[in-house]
Coordinates of C-alpha atoms and ligand atoms in Angstrom, one line a residue:
M28 CA -26.0 -5.7 5.3
F29 CA -23.0 -7.7 6.3
E30 CA -23.3 -10.9 8.4
Q31 CA -20.0 -10.5 10.2
L32 CA -17.2 -7.9 10.4
G33 CA -13.9 -9.4 11.3
L34 CA -12.1 -6.5 12.9
I35 CA -8.3 -6.7 13.3
G36 CA -7.0 -3.9 15.4
C37 CA -9.6 -2.7 17.8
G38 CA -8.2 0.9 18.2
L39 CA -9.4 4.3 17.3
M40 CA -10.0 3.7 13.6
G41 CA -11.1 0.1 13.8
G42 CA -13.4 0.7 16.8
S43 CA -14.9 3.7 15.2
F44 CA -15.6 1.8 12.0
A45 CA -17.3 -1.0 14.0
L46 CA -19.5 1.5 15.9
A47 CA -20.4 3.4 12.7
L48 CA -21.3 0.1 11.0
K49 CA -23.5 -1.0 13.9
R50 CA -25.2 2.4 14.2
A51 CA -26.0 2.3 10.5
G52 CA -27.5 -1.2 10.9
L53 CA -25.0 -2.5 8.3
V54 CA -23.6 -5.5 10.3
K55 CA -25.1 -8.3 12.4
R56 CA -22.0 -9.2 14.4
V57 CA -18.5 -7.9 15.0
V58 CA -15.7 -10.3 15.9
G59 CA -12.6 -8.5 17.0
Y60 CA -8.9 -9.2 17.5
S61 CA -6.1 -6.9 18.8
K62 CA -2.5 -7.7 19.6
S63 CA -3.1 -7.3 23.4
P64 CA -5.9 -9.4 24.8
S65 CA -6.6 -6.5 27.2
T66 CA -7.5 -4.2 24.2
T67 CA -9.8 -6.8 22.7
A68 CA -11.5 -7.3 26.2
R69 CA -11.9 -3.5 26.5
A70 CA -13.5 -3.4 23.0
L71 CA -16.0 -6.0 24.1
Q72 CA -16.7 -4.2 27.4
L73 CA -17.4 -0.9 25.4
G74 CA -19.7 -2.7 23.0
V75 CA -17.4 -2.0 20.0
I76 CA -17.2 -5.7 19.3
D77 CA -19.6 -8.5 20.1
V78 CA -17.1 -11.4 20.3
E79 CA -13.4 -11.6 21.2
A80 CA -11.2 -13.6 18.9
P81 CA -8.0 -15.1 20.2
S82 CA -6.2 -14.6 16.8
A83 CA -6.5 -12.6 13.6
L84 CA -7.4 -15.8 11.7
L85 CA -10.3 -16.6 14.1
A86 CA -11.6 -13.0 13.7
V87 CA -11.8 -13.6 10.0
S88 CA -13.5 -17.0 10.3
G89 CA -17.1 -16.6 9.0
A90 CA -16.6 -13.0 8.1
D91 CA -18.0 -11.5 4.9
L92 CA -16.3 -8.1 5.7
V93 CA -12.8 -7.8 7.2
L94 CA -11.2 -4.5 8.3
L95 CA -7.5 -4.2 9.0
A96 CA -7.0 -1.3 11.3
V97 CA -3.5 -1.9 12.5
P98 CA -0.3 0.2 12.1
V99 CA 0.8 0.0 8.4
A100 CA 3.9 -1.9 9.3
A101 CA 1.8 -4.7 10.7
T102 CA -0.2 -5.1 7.4
E103 CA 1.9 -7.9 5.9
T104 CA 2.0 -10.1 9.0
T105 CA -1.7 -9.6 9.5
L106 CA -2.5 -10.6 5.9
K107 CA -0.2 -13.7 6.3
A108 CA -2.1 -14.6 9.5
I109 CA -5.5 -14.6 7.7
R110 CA -4.7 -15.6 4.1
H111 CA -5.9 -19.2 4.6
L112 CA -9.4 -18.0 5.1
V113 CA -9.5 -15.4 2.4
N114 CA -12.1 -16.2 -0.2
G115 CA -14.1 -14.6 -3.0
D116 CA -17.2 -13.9 -0.9
M117 CA -15.2 -11.6 1.4
L118 CA -14.5 -7.9 1.2
I119 CA -11.2 -7.0 2.9
M120 CA -10.3 -3.3 3.5
D121 CA -7.7 -1.4 5.5
V122 CA -7.5 2.1 6.8
G123 CA -3.7 2.7 6.6
S124 CA -2.3 6.2 6.1
S125 CA 0.2 5.1 3.4
K126 CA -0.9 3.0 0.5
R127 CA 2.0 1.9 -1.7
D128 CA 3.5 -0.3 1.1
V129 CA 0.0 -1.7 1.9
V130 CA -0.8 -2.7 -1.7
D131 CA 2.7 -4.2 -2.2
A132 CA 2.2 -6.3 1.0
A133 CA -1.3 -7.3 -0.3
R134 CA 0.1 -8.3 -3.7
R135 CA 2.9 -10.4 -2.1
V136 CA 0.6 -12.2 0.4
L137 CA -2.8 -12.6 -1.2
K138 CA -1.4 -13.3 -4.7
Q139 CA -4.4 -14.5 -6.9
D140 CA -6.9 -13.4 -4.2
V141 CA -5.7 -9.8 -4.0
G142 CA -8.8 -8.7 -6.0
V143 CA -11.0 -9.0 -2.8
F144 CA -8.8 -6.4 -1.0
V145 CA -9.8 -2.7 -1.4
P146 CA -7.1 -0.4 0.0
C147 CA -8.7 2.5 1.9
H148 CA -7.6 5.6 3.7
P149 CA -10.2 7.5 5.6
I150 CA -9.2 11.2 6.0
A151 CA -10.6 11.1 9.5
G152 CA -8.9 10.5 12.7
R153 CA -7.5 12.2 15.7
E154 CA -4.3 12.7 17.6
V155 CA -5.5 10.3 20.3
S156 CA -5.4 6.6 19.9
G157 CA -7.0 3.5 21.4
V158 CA -10.5 2.0 21.6
E159 CA -11.4 4.3 24.5
H160 CA -11.7 7.1 21.9
A161 CA -13.7 5.1 19.3
D162 CA -16.5 7.2 18.0
A163 CA -19.4 6.1 15.8
G164 CA -19.4 9.6 14.2
L165 CA -15.7 9.7 13.3
Y166 CA -16.2 9.0 9.6
A167 CA -19.4 10.9 8.8
G168 CA -18.9 13.8 6.4
K169 CA -15.2 12.8 5.8
Q170 CA -13.4 11.8 2.6
V171 CA -12.2 8.3 2.1
I172 CA -9.6 7.6 -0.5
L173 CA -9.8 4.2 -2.2
T174 CA -6.6 3.1 -4.1
P175 CA -7.6 0.1 -6.2
I176 CA -4.9 -1.7 -8.2
E177 CA -5.3 -3.3 -11.6
R178 CA -6.4 -6.6 -10.0
T179 CA -9.0 -5.2 -7.6
L180 CA -12.4 -6.7 -8.5
T181 CA -14.9 -4.1 -9.7
A182 CA -17.6 -5.7 -7.6
K183 CA -15.5 -5.4 -4.5
L184 CA -14.6 -1.8 -5.3
E185 CA -18.3 -0.9 -5.8
Q186 CA -19.1 -2.7 -2.5
A187 CA -16.5 -0.7 -0.7
N188 CA -17.7 2.5 -2.3
A189 CA -21.2 1.9 -1.3
L190 CA -20.2 0.9 2.3
W191 CA -18.3 4.1 3.0
Q192 CA -21.0 6.2 1.3
A193 CA -23.5 4.6 3.6
L194 CA -21.4 5.8 6.6
G195 CA -21.8 9.3 5.2
C196 CA -18.3 9.6 3.6
Q197 CA -17.3 11.1 0.3
V198 CA -15.4 8.5 -1.7
V199 CA -12.5 9.4 -3.9
N200 CA -10.6 6.9 -6.1
M201 CA -6.9 7.3 -7.0
S202 CA -3.8 5.2 -7.5
P203 CA -1.7 4.3 -4.5
E204 CA 1.2 6.3 -6.0
S205 CA -0.9 9.5 -6.4
H206 CA -2.2 9.0 -2.9
D207 CA 1.3 8.7 -1.4
A208 CA 2.5 11.7 -3.3
A209 CA -0.4 13.9 -2.2
F210 CA -0.5 12.8 1.4
A211 CA 3.3 13.2 1.8
A212 CA 2.6 16.9 1.1
V213 CA -0.6 17.5 3.0
S214 CA -0.3 15.1 5.9
H215 CA 3.0 13.4 6.4
L216 CA 5.2 16.5 6.0
P217 CA 3.0 18.6 8.4
H218 CA 3.3 15.9 11.0
L219 CA 7.1 15.8 10.5
V220 CA 7.3 19.6 10.8
A221 CA 5.1 19.6 14.0
F222 CA 7.4 16.9 15.6
A223 CA 10.5 18.9 14.6
L224 CA 9.1 22.2 15.9
M225 CA 8.2 20.7 19.3
N226 CA 11.6 19.1 19.6
S227 CA 13.4 22.2 18.6
I228 CA 11.7 24.1 21.4
V229 CA 12.0 21.6 24.2
N230 CA 15.6 21.0 23.4
Q231 CA 16.4 24.5 24.4
P232 CA 17.2 25.2 28.1
E233 CA 14.3 27.8 28.2
G234 CA 12.0 25.7 26.0
R235 CA 9.5 24.7 28.7
E236 CA 9.2 28.3 29.8
Y237 CA 8.6 29.5 26.2
L238 CA 5.9 26.8 25.8
S239 CA 4.1 28.2 28.9
L240 CA 3.7 31.5 27.1
A241 CA 2.4 30.1 23.8
G242 CA -1.1 31.1 22.6
P243 CA -3.8 29.8 20.2
G244 CA -1.7 30.1 17.1
F245 CA 0.8 27.7 18.6
R246 CA -1.9 25.4 19.8
D247 CA -3.4 25.1 16.3
F248 CA -0.1 24.7 14.6
S249 CA 1.3 22.1 17.1
R250 CA -1.9 20.0 17.7
I251 CA -0.7 17.1 15.5
A252 CA 2.6 16.8 17.3
A253 CA 0.7 15.0 20.0
S254 CA -0.1 12.1 17.6
D255 CA 0.6 8.5 18.3
P256 CA 4.4 7.9 17.9
Q257 CA 4.2 4.2 16.7
M258 CA 1.6 5.0 14.1
W259 CA 3.6 8.0 12.7
R260 CA 6.9 6.2 12.9
D261 CA 5.5 3.6 10.5
V262 CA 3.8 6.0 8.2
L263 CA 6.8 8.3 7.8
I264 CA 9.1 5.4 7.1
A265 CA 6.6 3.7 4.7
N266 CA 6.3 6.8 2.6
R267 CA 9.9 7.9 2.9
E268 CA 10.5 8.5 -0.8
E269 CA 7.7 10.9 -1.3
L270 CA 8.2 12.4 2.1
G271 CA 11.9 13.0 1.2
R272 CA 10.9 15.0 -1.9
Q273 CA 8.4 17.1 0.1
T274 CA 10.9 17.7 2.9
E275 CA 13.4 19.0 0.3
L276 CA 10.8 21.4 -1.2
F277 CA 9.9 22.6 2.3
Q278 CA 13.5 23.2 3.2
H279 CA 13.9 25.3 0.1
A280 CA 10.8 27.3 1.0
L281 CA 12.0 27.8 4.6
N282 CA 15.5 28.9 3.3
D283 CA 13.9 31.4 1.0
L284 CA 12.0 33.0 3.8
Q285 CA 15.0 32.9 6.1
R286 CA 17.2 34.6 3.5
L287 CA 14.7 37.4 2.9
I288 CA 14.3 38.0 6.6
A289 CA 18.1 38.0 7.2
N290 CA 18.6 40.5 4.3
G291 CA 15.7 42.7 5.5
Q292 CA 14.0 42.3 2.0
A293 CA 10.6 43.4 3.3
D294 CA 8.7 43.6 -0.1
D295 CA 9.9 40.1 -1.2
L296 CA 9.1 38.7 2.2
E297 CA 5.6 40.2 2.1
R298 CA 5.1 38.8 -1.4
L299 CA 5.8 35.2 -0.2
I300 CA 3.7 35.6 2.9
N301 CA 0.9 37.0 0.7
R302 CA 1.0 33.9 -1.5
A303 CA 0.8 31.6 1.5
S304 CA -2.0 33.6 3.1
H305 CA -4.1 33.6 -0.1
A306 CA -3.5 29.9 -0.6
R307 CA -4.7 29.1 2.9
A308 CA -7.6 31.5 2.7
N309 CA -8.9 29.9 -0.5
W310 CA -8.3 26.3 0.7
R311 CA -11.6 24.4 0.6
L312 CA -13.5 27.6 1.4
S313 CA -16.6 26.0 -0.2
S314 CA -16.6 23.1 2.3
G315 CA -16.3 25.5 5.3
A316 CA -12.7 24.5 6.4
R317 CA -11.0 27.2 8.5
Ligands
NAP429 P1 -4.7 2.7 17.5 O1 -5.8 3.4 18.1 O2 -3.4 2.6 18.2 O3 -5.2 1.2 17.1 C1 -4.4 0.3 16.5 C2 -4.8 -1.1 17.0 O4 -4.1 -2.1 16.3 C3 -4.6 -1.3 18.5 O5 -5.8 -1.9 19.0 C4 -3.4 -2.4 18.5 O6 -3.6 -3.3 19.5 C5 -3.7 -3.1 17.2 N1 -2.5 -3.7 16.7 C6 -1.2 -3.3 16.6 N2 -0.5 -4.2 16.0 C7 -1.3 -5.3 15.7 C8 -1.1 -6.5 15.1 N3 0.1 -6.9 14.7 N4 -2.1 -7.4 15.1 C9 -3.3 -7.0 15.5 N5 -3.6 -5.8 16.1 C10 -2.6 -5.0 16.2 O7 -4.3 3.3 16.0 P2 -5.3 3.9 15.0 O8 -5.2 5.4 15.1 O9 -6.6 3.3 15.0 O10 -4.5 3.6 13.6 C11 -4.8 2.4 12.9 C12 -4.5 2.6 11.4 O11 -5.3 3.7 11.0 C13 -3.1 2.9 11.1 O12 -2.7 2.1 10.0 C14 -3.1 4.4 10.7 O13 -2.1 4.7 9.8 C15 -4.5 4.5 10.2 N6 -5.1 5.9 10.3 C16 -5.0 6.5 11.5 C17 -5.6 7.8 11.6 C18 -5.6 8.6 12.8 O14 -5.7 9.8 12.8 N7 -5.4 8.0 14.0 C19 -6.1 8.4 10.4 C20 -6.2 7.7 9.2 C21 -5.7 6.4 9.2 P3 -3.0 -3.1 21.0 O15 -3.9 -2.1 21.7 O16 -3.0 -4.4 21.6 O17 -1.6 -2.5 20.8

């Protein structure tokens, strides 16, 4: 049980974490801060937080648990704003979608105190943002990736593990580098492709009309194109090296398909579609994903 959560960033992810923690009876008080006072006020109104803080530093004052739930590009300035109150009794976590940039910022700012910071990435979320969509059940049953570094204190890592597990999450530990390589492939590239697809359609004179004819396949494929632009701008830039590698591999795969189609090589085309179809059909079949 934590005495006080200092929540910095009272949006979808931060708000959902506060609600989940409260519902599980794991925290006595939540003090929140967001960039816009109106967001913090709304979080209070919705019962997501119990006290509004006028600054990140004041949100952290007296907290034994701190969650950074801000866009990843705001991590460094946020850590700088709170560093004077960071102490060994505190557990600090984040929920950022990229991890190398986050741990680099933590190393630079927290220096000898970096051990209390456990970098986290919950594989949960939605394409809507803002505290209005905060949901106590967002994290239950989801994976959370923890990316400790060599200086992360074992006790803090264990505390973070136990906390996410108490919220019903499956916890996976890996290095920030492995995290960014994997999520460039299975999250960042798919978002990039979805954004490109939507733009390639709406840039055509008849694009809007085409969209009006689209069915469920298009709906499923394009869902993530509606994601928050600021958040994704930051994530794609933060993980640009790994994303660059994945984009190149994707372009090769697309070119291969395009060439076979242009040449009418039906058997080879079917072989490649077959490979994709099998890979998708077997993907996490045991956990019931579709
Ligand atoms: P969100 O709903 O837009 O919430 C972000 C919150 O951060 C907003 O309340 C915003 O305040 C606040 N904020 C922005 N800059 C700030 C700053 N400098 N100082 C203090 N507060 C600041 O976004 P989200 O979806 O919760 O995303 C938060 C983090 O979760 C991101 O790092 C993202 O990579 C990660 N994440 C998101 C998802 C997802 O599906 N959404 C999944 C996994 C991880 P204002 O309202 O005042 O602008």
